[in-house]
Short mmCIF file of C-alpha atoms in Angstrom, two decimals:
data_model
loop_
_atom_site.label_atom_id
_atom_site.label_comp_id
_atom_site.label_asym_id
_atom_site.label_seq_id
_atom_site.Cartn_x
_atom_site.Cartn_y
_atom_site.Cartn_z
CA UNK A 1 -6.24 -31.48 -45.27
CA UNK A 2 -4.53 -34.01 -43.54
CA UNK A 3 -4.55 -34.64 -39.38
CA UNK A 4 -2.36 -32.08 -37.60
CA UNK A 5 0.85 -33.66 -36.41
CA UNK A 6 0.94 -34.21 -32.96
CA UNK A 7 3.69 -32.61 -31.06
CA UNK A 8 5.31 -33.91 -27.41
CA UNK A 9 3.22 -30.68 -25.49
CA UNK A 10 -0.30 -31.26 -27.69
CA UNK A 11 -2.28 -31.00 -24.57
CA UNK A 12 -1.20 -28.22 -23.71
CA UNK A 13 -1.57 -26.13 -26.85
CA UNK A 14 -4.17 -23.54 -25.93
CA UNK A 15 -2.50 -22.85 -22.99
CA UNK A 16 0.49 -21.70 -24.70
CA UNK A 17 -1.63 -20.01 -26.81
CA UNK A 18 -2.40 -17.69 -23.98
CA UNK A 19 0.78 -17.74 -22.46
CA UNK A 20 2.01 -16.39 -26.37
CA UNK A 21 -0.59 -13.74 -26.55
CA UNK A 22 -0.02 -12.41 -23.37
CA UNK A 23 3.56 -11.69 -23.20
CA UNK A 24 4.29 -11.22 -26.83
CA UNK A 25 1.61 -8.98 -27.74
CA UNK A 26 -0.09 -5.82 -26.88
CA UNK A 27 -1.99 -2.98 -28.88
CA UNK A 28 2.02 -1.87 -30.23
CA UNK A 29 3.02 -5.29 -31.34
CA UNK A 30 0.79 -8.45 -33.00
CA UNK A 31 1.94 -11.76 -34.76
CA UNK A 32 1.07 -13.18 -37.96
CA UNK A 33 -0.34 -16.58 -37.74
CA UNK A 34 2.93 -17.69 -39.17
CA UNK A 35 4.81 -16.28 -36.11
CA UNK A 36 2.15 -17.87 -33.87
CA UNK A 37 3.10 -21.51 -35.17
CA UNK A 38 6.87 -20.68 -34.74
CA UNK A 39 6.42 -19.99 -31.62
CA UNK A 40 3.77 -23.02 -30.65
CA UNK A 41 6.72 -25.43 -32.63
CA UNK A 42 9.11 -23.74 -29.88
CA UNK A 43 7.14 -25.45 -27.24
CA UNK A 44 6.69 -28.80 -28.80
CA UNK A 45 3.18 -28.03 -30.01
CA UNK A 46 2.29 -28.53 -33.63
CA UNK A 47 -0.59 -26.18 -35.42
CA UNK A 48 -2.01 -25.60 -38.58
CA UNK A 49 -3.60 -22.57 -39.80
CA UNK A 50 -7.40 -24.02 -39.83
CA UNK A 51 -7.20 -25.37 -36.43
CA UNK A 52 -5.66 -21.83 -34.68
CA UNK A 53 -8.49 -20.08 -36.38
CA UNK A 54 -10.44 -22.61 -34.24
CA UNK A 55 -8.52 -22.23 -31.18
CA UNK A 56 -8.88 -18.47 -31.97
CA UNK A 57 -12.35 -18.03 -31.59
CA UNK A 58 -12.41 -20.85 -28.17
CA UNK A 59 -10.15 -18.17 -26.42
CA UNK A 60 -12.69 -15.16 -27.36
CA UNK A 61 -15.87 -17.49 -26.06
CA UNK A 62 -13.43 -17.98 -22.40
CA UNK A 63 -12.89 -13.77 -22.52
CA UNK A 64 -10.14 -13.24 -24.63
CA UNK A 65 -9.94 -10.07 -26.30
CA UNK A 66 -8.22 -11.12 -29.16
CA UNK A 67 -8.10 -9.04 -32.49
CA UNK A 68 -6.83 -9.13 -36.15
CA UNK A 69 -5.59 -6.47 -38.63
CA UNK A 70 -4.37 -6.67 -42.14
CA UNK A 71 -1.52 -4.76 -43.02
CA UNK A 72 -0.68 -5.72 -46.74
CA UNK A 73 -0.56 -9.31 -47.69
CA UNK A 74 -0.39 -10.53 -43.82
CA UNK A 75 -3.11 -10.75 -40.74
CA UNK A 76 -1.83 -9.83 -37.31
CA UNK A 77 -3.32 -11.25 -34.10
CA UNK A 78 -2.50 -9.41 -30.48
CA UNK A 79 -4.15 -9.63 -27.34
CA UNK A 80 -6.19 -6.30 -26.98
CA UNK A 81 -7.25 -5.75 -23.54
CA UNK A 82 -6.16 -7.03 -20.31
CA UNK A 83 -7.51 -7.06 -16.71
CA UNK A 84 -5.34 -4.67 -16.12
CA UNK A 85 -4.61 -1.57 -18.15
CA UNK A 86 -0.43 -0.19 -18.37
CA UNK A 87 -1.77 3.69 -16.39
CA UNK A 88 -2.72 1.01 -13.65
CA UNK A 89 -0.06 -1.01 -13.31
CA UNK A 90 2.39 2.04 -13.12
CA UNK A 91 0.09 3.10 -10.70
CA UNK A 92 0.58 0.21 -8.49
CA UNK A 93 4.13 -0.39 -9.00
CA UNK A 94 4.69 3.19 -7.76
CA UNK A 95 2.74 2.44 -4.95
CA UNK A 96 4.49 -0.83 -3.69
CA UNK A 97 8.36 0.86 -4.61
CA UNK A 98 7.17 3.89 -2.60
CA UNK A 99 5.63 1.56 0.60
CA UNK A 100 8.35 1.44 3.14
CA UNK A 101 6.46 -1.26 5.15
CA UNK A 102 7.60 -3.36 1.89
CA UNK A 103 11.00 -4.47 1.98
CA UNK A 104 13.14 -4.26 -1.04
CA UNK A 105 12.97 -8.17 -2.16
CA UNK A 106 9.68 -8.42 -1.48
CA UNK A 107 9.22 -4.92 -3.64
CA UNK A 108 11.38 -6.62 -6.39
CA UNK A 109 8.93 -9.96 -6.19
CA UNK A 110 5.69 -8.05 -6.40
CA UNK A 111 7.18 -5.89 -9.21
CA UNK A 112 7.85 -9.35 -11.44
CA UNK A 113 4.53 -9.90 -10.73
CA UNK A 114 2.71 -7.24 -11.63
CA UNK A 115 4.74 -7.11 -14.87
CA UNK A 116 3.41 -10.94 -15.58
CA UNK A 117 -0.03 -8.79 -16.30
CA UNK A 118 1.17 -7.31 -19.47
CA UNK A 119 3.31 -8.06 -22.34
CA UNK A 120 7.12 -8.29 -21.91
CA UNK A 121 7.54 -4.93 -23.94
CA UNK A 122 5.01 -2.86 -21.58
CA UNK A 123 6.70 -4.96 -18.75
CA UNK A 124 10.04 -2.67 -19.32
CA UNK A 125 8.04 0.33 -18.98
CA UNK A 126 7.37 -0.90 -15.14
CA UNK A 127 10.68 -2.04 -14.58
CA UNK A 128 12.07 1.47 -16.22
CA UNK A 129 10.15 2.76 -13.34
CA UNK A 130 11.06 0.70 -10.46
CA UNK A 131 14.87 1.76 -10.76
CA UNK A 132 14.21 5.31 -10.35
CA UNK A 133 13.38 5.54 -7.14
CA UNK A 134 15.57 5.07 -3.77
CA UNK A 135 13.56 5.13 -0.70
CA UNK A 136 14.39 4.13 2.45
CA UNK A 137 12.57 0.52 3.11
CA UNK A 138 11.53 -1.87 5.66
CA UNK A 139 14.33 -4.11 7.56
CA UNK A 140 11.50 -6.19 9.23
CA UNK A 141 11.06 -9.14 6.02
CA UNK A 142 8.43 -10.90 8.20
CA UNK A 143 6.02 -7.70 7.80
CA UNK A 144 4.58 -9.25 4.42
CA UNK A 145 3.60 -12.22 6.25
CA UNK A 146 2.56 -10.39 9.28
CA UNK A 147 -0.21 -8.63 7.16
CA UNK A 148 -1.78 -11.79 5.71
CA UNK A 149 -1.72 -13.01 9.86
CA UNK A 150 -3.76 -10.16 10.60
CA UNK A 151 -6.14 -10.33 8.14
CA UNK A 152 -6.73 -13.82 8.86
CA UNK A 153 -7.52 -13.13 12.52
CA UNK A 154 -9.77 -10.47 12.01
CA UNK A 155 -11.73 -12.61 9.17
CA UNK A 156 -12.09 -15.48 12.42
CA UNK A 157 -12.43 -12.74 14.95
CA UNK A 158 -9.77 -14.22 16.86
CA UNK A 159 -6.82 -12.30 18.93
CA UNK A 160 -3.15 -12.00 18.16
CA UNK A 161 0.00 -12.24 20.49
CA UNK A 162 3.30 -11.00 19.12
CA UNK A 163 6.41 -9.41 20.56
CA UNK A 164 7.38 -5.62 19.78
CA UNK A 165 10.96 -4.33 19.02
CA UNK A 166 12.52 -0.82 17.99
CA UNK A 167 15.88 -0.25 16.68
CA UNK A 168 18.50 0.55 19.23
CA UNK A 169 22.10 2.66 18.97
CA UNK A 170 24.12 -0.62 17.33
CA UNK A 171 20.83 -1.24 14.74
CA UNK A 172 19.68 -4.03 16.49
CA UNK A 173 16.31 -5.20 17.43
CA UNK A 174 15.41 -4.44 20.98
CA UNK A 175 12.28 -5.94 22.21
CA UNK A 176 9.88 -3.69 24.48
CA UNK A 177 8.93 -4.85 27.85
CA UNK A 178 10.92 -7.07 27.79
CA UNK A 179 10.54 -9.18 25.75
CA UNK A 180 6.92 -10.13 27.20
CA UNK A 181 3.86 -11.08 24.76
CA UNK A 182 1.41 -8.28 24.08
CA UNK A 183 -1.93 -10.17 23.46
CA UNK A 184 -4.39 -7.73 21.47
CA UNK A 185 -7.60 -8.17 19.30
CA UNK A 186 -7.26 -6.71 16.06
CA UNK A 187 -9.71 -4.93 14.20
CA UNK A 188 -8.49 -3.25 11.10
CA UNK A 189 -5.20 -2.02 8.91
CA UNK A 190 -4.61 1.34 8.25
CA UNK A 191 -1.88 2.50 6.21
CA UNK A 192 -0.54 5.93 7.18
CA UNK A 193 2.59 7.92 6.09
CA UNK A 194 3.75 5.14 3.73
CA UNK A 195 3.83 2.97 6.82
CA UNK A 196 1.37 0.47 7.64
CA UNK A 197 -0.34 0.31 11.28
CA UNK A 198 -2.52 -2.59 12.92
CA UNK A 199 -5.37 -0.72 15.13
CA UNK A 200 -6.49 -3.02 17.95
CA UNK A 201 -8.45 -2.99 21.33
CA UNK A 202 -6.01 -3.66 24.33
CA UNK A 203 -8.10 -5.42 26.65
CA UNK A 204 -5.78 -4.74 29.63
CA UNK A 205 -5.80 -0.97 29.15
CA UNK A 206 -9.59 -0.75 27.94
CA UNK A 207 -8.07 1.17 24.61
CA UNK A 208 -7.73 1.43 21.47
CA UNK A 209 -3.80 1.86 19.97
CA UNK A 210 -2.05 1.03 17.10
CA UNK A 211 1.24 -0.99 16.34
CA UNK A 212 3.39 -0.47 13.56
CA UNK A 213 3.32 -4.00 11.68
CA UNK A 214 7.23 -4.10 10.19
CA UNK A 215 7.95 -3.72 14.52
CA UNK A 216 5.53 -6.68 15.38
CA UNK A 217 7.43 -9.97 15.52
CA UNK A 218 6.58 -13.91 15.87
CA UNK A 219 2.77 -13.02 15.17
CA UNK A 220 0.39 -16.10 15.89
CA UNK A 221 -3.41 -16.40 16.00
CA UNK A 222 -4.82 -17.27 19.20
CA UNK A 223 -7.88 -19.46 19.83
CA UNK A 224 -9.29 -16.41 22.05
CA UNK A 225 -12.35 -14.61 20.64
CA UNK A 226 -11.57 -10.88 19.53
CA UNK A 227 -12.69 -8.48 22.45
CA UNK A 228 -13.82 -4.64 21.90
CA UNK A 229 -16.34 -4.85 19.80
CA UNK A 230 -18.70 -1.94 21.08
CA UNK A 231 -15.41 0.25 21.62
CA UNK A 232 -14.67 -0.31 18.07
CA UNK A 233 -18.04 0.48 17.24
CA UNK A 234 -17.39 3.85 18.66
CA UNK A 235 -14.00 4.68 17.30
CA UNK A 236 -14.11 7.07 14.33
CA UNK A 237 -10.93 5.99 11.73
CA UNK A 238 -10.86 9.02 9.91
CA UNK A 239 -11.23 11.21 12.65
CA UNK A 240 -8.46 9.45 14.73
CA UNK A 241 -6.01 9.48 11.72
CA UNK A 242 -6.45 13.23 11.26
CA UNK A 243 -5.83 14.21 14.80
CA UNK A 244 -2.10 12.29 15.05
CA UNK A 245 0.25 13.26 13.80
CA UNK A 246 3.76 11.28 12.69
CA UNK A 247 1.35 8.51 14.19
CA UNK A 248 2.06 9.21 17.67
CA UNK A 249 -0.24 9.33 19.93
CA UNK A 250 -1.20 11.70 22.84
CA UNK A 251 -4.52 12.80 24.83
CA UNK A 252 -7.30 13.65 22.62
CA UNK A 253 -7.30 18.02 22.70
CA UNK A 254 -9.88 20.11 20.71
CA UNK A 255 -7.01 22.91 20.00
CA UNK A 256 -8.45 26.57 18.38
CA UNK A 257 -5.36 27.66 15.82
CA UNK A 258 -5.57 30.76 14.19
CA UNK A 259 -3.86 31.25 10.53
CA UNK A 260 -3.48 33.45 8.06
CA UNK A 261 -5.47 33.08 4.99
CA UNK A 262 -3.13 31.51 2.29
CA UNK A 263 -2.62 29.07 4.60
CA UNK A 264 -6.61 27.53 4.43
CA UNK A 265 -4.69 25.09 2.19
CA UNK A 266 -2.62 23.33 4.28
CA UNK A 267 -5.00 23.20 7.30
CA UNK A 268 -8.06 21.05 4.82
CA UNK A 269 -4.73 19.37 3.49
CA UNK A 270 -4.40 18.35 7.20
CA UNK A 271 -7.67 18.41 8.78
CA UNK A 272 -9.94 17.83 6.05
CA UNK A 273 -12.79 19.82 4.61
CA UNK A 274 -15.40 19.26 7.47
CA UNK A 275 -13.37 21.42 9.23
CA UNK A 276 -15.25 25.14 10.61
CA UNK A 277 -13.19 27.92 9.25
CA UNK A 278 -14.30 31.04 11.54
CA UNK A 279 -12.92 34.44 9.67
CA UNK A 280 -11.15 36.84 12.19
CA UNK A 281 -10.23 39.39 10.15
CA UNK A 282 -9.63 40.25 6.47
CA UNK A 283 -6.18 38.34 6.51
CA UNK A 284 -7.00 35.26 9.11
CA UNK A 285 -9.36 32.91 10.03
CA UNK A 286 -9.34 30.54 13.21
CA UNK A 287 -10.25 26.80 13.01
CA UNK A 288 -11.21 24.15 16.07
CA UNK A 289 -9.65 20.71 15.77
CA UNK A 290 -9.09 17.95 17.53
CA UNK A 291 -5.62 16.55 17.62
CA UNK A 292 -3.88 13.60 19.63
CA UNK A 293 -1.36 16.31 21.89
CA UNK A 294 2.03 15.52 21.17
CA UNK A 295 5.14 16.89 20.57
CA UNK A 296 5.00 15.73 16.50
CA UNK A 297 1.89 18.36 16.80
CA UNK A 298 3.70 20.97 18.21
CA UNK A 299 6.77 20.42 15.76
CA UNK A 300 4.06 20.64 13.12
CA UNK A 301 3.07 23.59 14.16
CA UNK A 302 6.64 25.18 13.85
CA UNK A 303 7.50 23.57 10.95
CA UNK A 304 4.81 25.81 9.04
CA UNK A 305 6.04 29.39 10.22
CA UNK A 306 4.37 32.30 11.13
CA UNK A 307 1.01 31.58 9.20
CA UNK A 308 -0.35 28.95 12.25
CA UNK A 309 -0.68 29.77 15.49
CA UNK A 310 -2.05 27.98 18.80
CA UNK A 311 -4.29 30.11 20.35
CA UNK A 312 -6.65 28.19 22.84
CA UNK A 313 -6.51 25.96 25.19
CA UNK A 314 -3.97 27.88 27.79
CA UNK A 315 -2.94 24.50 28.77
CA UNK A 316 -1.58 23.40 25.06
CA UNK A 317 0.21 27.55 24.30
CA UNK A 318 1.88 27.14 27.36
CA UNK A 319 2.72 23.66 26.10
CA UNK A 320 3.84 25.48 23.25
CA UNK A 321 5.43 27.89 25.14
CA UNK A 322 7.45 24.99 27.64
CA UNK A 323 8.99 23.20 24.16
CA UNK A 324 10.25 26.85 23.11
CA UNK A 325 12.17 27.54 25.58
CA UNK A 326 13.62 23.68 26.28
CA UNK A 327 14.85 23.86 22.42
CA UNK A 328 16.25 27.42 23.21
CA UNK A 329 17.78 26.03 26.01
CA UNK A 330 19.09 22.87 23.66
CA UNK A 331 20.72 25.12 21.57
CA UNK A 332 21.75 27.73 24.13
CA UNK A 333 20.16 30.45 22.21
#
């Protein structure tokens, strides 16, 4: 057979090869080798059949999970498996549409790249998906950068400084205190009601607290080591996250709520299933928790009826009892 003509991209055959098999195949659609050349000619790379069946078996010994069927007089090739299967890819495309700490262009640019991990026809199936949905996103476009900040001072166990704004009556950014530097040492991420919150030790208050990261601004590593380590040691993530509520914080309360049974659900939904149910009678049970006291809590509590009900400490039903009659009084009921 004579020498395979060499075409202006030669070098770079197999890595068309890949770049063909990736995006123009999947378990639904294959090529015959005949197809394959086409396309290979397309990119100024010549092939004959005995050398692809060569190439072929190269891209199985690097990983590639590539197969062949007959159907009639012609073999099909496709790519069959992937690092990622379509189920998870939907999965995470739902996830970063439905993040509001990700603002819409970057949601678009993840999206495109996501869909890069399967073939152009599956790809549709995630962009079918994306324009469904019409949530309200992140303003803040620095936030995607501000996350990879973070994570790059906690890796060095270095401290942050970065200003802190919230959105005032004309939708502007109004910086708090100020405008003056807060100066924290970060220690982790957590991501809570589709937002996503920095949790760091504030060595000037001796506390823990949390930041939302689409509000943090101008966000530089310092050369100062990370303080807090032993009150880090002692904080307890899950616990903390189940006791706020909206993410706002308050004074740390063990609160006793009583409930009616059919609403068990809701209170593991909220509190987890560590949580003591004590039976009262046949139709409620009472349940200790600890929550960060704050008015989100209270509106919590109203927002799910009769079935909840603050019952100890006096200090937090008289709480209760003070936002009442101020919303009464709101509303001149």
């Amino acid at each position: 057979m004579a020498a395979e003509r060499k075409g202006d991209n030669q070098k770079l055959k197999m890595l068309y090869l890949l770049k063909i098999f990736s995006e123009e195949t999947d378990d639904l659609h294959q090529l015959t080798m005949s197809q394959i050349v086409e396309k290979l000619q397309d990119y100024g790379v010549n092939a004959n059949r005995k050398t692809l069946y060569l190439d072929f078996e190269e891209l199985r010994n690097y990983g590639l999970d590539i197969v062949s069927c007959k159907t009639g007089h012609d073999t099909y090739y496709s790519l069959a498996s992937r690092d990622f299967e379509l189920p998870e890819l939907k999965l995470l495309v739902d996830s970063v549409q439905a993040a509001k700490f990700i603002t819409d262009k970057k949601s678009a640019e993840l999206i495109k790249k996501l869909e890069s991990l399967v073939s152009k026809y599956e790809g549709k199936q995630l962009h079918r998906q994306v324009v469904i949905s019409g949530r309200i996103k992140a303003m803040n476009e620095s936030i995607y950068y501000n996350v990879d900040r973070i994570h790059e001072a906690i890796g060095s166990g270095c401290q942050i400084r970065f200003k802190y704004f919230q959105w005032n009556v004309k939708k502007e950014m109004e910086l708090r205190k100020s405008g003056a530097w807060y100066q924290v040492s970060p220690w982790a991420l957590m991501w809570d009601d589709e937002n996503y919150y920095l949790v760091a030790y504030d060595a000037e208050d001796d506390k823990i607290k949390h930041y939302r990261v689409d509000k943090m601004l101008n966000i530089t590593v310092t050369k100062d080591r990370r303080l807090g380590q032993e009150q880090f040691r002692q904080f307890d993530m899950p616990r903390y996250t189940k006791s706020l509520f909206g993410m706002y914080g308050g004074e740390e309360t063990k609160v006793t709520l009583e409930a009616k049974n059919d609403m068990a659900g809701i209170i593991i939904d909220r509190f987890g299933k560590d949580v003591f149910i004590v039976p009262v009678d046949e139709d409620h049970f009472q349940v200790t928790v600890t929550v960060s006291l704050s008015n989100q809590f209270l509106g919590w509590i109203m927002a799910v009826g009769d079935g909840i009900r603050i019952v100890r400490p006096d200090s937090v039903v008289e709480r209760m009892r003070a936002e009442i009659k101020r919303l009464a009084a709101q509303y001149e009921i």
